[in-house]
mmCIF file of N, CA, C and O in Angstrom:
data_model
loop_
_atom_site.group_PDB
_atom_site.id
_atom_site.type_symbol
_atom_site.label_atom_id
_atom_site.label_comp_id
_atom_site.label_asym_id
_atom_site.label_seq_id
_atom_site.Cartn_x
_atom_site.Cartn_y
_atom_site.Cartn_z
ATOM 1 N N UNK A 11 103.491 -13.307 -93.438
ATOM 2 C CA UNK A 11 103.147 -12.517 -92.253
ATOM 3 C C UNK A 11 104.068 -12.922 -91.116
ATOM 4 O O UNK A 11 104.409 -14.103 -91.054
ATOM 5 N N UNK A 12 104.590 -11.876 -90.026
ATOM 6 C CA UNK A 12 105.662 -12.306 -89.028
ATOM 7 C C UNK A 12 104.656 -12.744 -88.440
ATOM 8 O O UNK A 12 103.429 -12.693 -88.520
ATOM 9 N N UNK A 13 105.977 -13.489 -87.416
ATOM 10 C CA UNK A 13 105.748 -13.837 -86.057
ATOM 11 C C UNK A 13 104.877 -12.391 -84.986
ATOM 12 O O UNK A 13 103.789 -12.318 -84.416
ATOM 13 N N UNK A 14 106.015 -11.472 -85.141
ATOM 14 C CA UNK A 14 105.913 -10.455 -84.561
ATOM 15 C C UNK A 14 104.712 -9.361 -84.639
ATOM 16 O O UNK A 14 104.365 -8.647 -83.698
ATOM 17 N N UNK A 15 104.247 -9.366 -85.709
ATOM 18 C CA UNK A 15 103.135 -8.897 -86.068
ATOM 19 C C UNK A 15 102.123 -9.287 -85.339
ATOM 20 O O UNK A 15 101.534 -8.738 -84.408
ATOM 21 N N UNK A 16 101.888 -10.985 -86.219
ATOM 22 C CA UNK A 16 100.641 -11.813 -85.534
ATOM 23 C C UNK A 16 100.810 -11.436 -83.776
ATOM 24 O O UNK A 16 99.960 -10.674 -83.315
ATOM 25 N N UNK A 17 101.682 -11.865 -83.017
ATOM 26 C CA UNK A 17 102.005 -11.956 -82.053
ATOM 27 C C UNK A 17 100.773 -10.867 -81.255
ATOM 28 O O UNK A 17 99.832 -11.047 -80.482
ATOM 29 N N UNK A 18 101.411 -9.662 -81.954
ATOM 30 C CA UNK A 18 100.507 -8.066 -81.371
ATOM 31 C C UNK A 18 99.423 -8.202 -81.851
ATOM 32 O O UNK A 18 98.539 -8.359 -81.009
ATOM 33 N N UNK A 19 98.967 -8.210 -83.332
ATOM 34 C CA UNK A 19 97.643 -8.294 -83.532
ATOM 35 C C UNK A 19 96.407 -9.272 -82.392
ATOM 36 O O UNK A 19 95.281 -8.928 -82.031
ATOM 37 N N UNK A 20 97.226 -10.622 -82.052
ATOM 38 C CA UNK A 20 96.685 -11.415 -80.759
ATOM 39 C C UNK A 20 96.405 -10.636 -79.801
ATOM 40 O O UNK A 20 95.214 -10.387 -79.616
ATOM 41 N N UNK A 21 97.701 -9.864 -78.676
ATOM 42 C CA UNK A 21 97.760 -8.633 -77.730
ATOM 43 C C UNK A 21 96.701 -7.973 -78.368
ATOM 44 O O UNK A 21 95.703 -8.267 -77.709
ATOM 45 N N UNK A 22 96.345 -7.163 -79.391
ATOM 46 C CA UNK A 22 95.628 -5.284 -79.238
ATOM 47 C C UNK A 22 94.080 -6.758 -79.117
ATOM 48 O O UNK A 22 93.495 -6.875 -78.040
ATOM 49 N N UNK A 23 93.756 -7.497 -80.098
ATOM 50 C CA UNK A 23 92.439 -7.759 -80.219
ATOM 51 C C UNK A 23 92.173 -8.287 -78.831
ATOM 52 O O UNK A 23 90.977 -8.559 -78.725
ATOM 53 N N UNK A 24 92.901 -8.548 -77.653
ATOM 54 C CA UNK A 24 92.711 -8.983 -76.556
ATOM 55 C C UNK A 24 92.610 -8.009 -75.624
ATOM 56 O O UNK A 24 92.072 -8.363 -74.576
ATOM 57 N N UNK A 25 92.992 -6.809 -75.702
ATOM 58 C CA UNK A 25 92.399 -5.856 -75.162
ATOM 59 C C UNK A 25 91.218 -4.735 -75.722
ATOM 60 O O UNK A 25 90.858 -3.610 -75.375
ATOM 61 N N UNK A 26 90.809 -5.774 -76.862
ATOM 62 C CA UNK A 26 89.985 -4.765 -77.567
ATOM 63 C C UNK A 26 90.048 -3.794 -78.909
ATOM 64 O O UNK A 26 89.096 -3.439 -79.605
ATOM 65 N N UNK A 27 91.423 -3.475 -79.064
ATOM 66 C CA UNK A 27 92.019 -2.717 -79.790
ATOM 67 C C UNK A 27 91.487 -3.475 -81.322
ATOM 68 O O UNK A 27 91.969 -4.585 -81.547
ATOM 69 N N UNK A 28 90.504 -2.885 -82.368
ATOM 70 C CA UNK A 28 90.224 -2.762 -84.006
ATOM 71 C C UNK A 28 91.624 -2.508 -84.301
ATOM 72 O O UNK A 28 92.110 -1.428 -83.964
ATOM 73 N N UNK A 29 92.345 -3.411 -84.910
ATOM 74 C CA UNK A 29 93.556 -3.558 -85.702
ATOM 75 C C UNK A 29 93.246 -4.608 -86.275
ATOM 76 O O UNK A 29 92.793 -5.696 -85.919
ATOM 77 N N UNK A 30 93.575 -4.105 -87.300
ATOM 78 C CA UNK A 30 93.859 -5.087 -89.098
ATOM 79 C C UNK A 30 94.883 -5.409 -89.079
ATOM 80 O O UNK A 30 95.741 -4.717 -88.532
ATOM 81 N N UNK A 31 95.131 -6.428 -89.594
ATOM 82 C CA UNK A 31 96.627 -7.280 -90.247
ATOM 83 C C UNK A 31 97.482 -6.070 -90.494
ATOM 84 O O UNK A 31 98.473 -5.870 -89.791
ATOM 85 N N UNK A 32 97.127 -5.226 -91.500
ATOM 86 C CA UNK A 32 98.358 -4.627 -92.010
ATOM 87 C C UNK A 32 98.678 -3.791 -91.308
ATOM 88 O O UNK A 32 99.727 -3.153 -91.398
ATOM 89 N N UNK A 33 97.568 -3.614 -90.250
ATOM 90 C CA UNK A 33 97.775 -2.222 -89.521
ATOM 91 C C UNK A 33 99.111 -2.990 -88.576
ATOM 92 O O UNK A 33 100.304 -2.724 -88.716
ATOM 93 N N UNK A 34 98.671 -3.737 -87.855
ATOM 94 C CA UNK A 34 99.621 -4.710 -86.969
ATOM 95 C C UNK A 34 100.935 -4.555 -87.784
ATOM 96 O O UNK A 34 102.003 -4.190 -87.291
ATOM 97 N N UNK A 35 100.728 -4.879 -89.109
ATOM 98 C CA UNK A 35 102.318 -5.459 -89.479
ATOM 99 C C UNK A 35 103.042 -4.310 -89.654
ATOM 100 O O UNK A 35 104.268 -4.315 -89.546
ATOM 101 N N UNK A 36 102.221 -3.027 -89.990
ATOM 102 C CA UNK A 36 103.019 -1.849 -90.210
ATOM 103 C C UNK A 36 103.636 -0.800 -88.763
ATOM 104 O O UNK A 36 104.590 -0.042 -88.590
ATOM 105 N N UNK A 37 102.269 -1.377 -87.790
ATOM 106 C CA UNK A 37 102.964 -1.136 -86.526
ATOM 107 C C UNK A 37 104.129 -1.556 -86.009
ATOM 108 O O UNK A 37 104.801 -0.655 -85.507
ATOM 109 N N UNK A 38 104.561 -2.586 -85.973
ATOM 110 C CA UNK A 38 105.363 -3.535 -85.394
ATOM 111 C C UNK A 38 106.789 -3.015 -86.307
ATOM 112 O O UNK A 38 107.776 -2.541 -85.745
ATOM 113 N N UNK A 39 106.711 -3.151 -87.392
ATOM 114 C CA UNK A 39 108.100 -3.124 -88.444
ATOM 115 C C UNK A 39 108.305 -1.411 -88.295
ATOM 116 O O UNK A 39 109.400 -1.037 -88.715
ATOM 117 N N UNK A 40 107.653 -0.617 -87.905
ATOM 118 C CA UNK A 40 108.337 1.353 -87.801
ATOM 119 C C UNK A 40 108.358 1.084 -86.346
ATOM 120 O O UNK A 40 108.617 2.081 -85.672
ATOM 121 N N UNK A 41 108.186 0.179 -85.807
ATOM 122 C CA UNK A 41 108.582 0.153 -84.104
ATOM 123 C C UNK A 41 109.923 -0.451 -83.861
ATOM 124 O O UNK A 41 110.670 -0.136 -82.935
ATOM 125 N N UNK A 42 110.243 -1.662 -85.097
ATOM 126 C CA UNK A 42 111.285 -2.650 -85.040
ATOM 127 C C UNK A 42 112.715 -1.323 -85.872
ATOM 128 O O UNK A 42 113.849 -0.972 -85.547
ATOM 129 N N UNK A 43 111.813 -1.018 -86.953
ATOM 130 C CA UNK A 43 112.732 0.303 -87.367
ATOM 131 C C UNK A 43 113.469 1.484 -86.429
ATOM 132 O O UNK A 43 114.600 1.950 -86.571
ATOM 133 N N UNK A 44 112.835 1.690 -85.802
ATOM 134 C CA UNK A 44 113.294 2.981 -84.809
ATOM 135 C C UNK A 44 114.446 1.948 -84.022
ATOM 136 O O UNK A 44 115.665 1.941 -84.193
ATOM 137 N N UNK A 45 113.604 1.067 -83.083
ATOM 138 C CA UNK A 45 114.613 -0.051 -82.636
ATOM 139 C C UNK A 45 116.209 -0.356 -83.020
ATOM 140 O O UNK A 45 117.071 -0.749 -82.233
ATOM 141 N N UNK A 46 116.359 -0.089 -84.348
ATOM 142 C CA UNK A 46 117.514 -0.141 -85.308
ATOM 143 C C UNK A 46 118.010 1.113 -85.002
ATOM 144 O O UNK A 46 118.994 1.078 -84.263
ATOM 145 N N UNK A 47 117.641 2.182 -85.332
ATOM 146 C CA UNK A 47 118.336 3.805 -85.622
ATOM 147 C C UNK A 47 118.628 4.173 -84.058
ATOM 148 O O UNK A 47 119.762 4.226 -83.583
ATOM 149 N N UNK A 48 117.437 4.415 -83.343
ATOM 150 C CA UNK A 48 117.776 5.172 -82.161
ATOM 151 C C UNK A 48 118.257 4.272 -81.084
ATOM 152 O O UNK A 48 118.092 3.057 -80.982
ATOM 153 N N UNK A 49 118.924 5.148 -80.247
ATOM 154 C CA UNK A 49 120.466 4.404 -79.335
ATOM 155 C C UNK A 49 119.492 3.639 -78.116
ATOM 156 O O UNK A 49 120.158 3.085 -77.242
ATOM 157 N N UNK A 50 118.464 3.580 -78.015
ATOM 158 C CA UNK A 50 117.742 2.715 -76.874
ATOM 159 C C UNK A 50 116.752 1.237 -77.642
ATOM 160 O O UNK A 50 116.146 1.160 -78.710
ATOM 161 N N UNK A 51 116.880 0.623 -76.960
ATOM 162 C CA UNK A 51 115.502 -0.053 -77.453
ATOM 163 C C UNK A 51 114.015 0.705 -76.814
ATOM 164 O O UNK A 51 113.285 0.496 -77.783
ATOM 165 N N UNK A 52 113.521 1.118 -76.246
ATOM 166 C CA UNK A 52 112.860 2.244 -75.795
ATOM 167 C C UNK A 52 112.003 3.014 -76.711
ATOM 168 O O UNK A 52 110.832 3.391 -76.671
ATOM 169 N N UNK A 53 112.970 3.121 -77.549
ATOM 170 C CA UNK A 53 112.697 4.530 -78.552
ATOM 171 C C UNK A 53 111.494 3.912 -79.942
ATOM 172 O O UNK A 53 110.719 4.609 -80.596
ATOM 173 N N UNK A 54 111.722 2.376 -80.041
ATOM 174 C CA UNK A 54 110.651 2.066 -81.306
ATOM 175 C C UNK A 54 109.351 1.788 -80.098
ATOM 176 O O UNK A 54 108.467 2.645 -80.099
ATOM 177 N N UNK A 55 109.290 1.279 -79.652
ATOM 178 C CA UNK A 55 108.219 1.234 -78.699
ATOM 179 C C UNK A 55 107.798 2.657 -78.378
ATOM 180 O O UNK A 55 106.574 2.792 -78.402
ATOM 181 N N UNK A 56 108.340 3.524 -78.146
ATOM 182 C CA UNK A 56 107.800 5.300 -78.230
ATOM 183 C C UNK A 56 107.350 5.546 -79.012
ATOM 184 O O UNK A 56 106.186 5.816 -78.716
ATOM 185 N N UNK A 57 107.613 5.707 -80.490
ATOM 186 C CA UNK A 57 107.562 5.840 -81.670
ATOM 187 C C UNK A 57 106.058 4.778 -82.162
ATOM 188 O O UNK A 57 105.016 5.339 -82.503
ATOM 189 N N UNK A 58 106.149 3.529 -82.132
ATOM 190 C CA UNK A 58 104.965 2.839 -82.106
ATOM 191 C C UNK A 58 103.533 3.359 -81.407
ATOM 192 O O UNK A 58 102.584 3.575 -82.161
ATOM 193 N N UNK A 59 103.385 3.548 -80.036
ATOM 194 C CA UNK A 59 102.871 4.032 -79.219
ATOM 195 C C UNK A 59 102.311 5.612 -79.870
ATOM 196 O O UNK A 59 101.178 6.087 -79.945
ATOM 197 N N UNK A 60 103.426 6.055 -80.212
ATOM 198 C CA UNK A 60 102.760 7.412 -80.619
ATOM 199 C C UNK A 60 102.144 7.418 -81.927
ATOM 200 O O UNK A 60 101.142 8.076 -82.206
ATOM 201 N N UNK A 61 102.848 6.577 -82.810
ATOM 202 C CA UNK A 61 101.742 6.074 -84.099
ATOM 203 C C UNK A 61 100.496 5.543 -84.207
ATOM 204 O O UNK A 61 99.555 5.604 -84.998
ATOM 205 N N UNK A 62 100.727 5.079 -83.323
ATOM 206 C CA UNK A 62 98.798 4.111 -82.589
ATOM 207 C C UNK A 62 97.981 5.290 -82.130
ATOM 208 O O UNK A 62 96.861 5.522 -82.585
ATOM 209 N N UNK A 63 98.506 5.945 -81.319
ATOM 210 C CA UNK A 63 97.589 7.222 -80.811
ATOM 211 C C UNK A 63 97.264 7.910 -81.831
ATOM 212 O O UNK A 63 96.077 8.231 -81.902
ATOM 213 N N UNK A 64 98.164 8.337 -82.892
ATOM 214 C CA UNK A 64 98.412 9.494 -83.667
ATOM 215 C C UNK A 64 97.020 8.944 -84.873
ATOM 216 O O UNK A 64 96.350 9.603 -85.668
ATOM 217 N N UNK A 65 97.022 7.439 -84.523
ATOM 218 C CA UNK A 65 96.040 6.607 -85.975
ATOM 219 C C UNK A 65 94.036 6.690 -85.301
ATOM 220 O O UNK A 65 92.974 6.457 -85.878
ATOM 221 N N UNK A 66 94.472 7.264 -83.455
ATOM 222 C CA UNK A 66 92.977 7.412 -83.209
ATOM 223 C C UNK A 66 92.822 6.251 -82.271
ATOM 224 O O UNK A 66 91.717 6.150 -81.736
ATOM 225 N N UNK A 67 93.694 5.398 -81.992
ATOM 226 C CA UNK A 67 93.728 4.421 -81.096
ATOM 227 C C UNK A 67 93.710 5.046 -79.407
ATOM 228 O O UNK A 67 94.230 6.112 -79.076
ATOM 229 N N UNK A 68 93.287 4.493 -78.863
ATOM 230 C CA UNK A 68 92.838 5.438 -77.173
ATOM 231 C C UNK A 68 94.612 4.834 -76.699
ATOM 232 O O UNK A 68 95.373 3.893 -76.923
ATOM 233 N N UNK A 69 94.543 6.165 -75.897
ATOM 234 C CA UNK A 69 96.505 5.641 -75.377
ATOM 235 C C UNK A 69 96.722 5.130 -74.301
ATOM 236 O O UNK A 69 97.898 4.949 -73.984
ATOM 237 N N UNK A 70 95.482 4.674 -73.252
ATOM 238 C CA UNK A 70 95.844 3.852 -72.320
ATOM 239 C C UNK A 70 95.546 2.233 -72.927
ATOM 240 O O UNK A 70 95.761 1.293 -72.162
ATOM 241 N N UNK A 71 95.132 2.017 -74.081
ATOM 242 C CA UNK A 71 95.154 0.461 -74.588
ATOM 243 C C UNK A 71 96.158 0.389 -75.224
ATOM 244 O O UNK A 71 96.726 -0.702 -75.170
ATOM 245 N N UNK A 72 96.712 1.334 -75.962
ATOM 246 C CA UNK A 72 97.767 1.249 -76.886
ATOM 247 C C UNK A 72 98.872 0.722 -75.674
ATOM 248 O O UNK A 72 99.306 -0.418 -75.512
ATOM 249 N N UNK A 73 99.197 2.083 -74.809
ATOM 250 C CA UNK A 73 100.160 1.623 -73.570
ATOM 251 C C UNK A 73 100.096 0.143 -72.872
ATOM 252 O O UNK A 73 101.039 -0.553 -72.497
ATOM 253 N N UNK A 74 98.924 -0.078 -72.822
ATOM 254 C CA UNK A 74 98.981 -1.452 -72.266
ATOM 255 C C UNK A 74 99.503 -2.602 -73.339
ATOM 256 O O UNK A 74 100.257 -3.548 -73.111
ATOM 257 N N UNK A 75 98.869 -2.222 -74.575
ATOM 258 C CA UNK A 75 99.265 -3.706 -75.311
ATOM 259 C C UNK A 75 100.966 -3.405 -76.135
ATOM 260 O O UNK A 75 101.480 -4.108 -77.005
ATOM 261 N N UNK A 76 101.461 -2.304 -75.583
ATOM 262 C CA UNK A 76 103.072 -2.452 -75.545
ATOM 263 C C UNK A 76 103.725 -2.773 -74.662
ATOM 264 O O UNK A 76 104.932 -3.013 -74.706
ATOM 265 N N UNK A 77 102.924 -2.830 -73.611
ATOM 266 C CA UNK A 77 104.079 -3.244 -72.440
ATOM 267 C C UNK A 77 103.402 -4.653 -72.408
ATOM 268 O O UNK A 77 104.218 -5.436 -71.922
ATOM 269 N N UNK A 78 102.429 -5.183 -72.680
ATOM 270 C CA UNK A 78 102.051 -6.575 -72.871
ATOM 271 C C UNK A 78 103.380 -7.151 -74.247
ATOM 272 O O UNK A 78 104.196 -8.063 -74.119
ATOM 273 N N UNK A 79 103.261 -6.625 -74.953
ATOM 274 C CA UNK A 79 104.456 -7.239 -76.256
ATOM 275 C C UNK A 79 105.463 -6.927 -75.303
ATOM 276 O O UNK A 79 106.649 -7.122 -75.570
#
């Protein structure tokens, strides 16, 4: 298990956010992915954010525990 993962899973359960391990780890690695492809760092953190919402997660916690990571 990453660093990076655990890291967030700490962040969402501290604001509340029901995330599972894998959910965390699969968040983090299509956020770290985009990170790679698209020309901003910006863009996996968008992409994350909109996957969290898209999974039923409320989008002002999601927003917060990305700009907390």
């Amino acid at each position: 298990f990453s660093i990076a993962a655990m890291r967030y899973l700490v962040i969402a359960r501290g604001l509340a956010i029901r995330l599972g391990v894998l959910s965390s780890f699969k968040f983090v690695y299509v956020g770290q992915f985009f990170n790679l492809v698209l020309p901003s760092t910006i863009g996996g953190d968008a992409v994350r954010g909109w996957i969290m919402w898209k999974s039923g997660i409320d989008g002002r916690a999601t927003a917060l525990s990305i700009v907390l990571d």
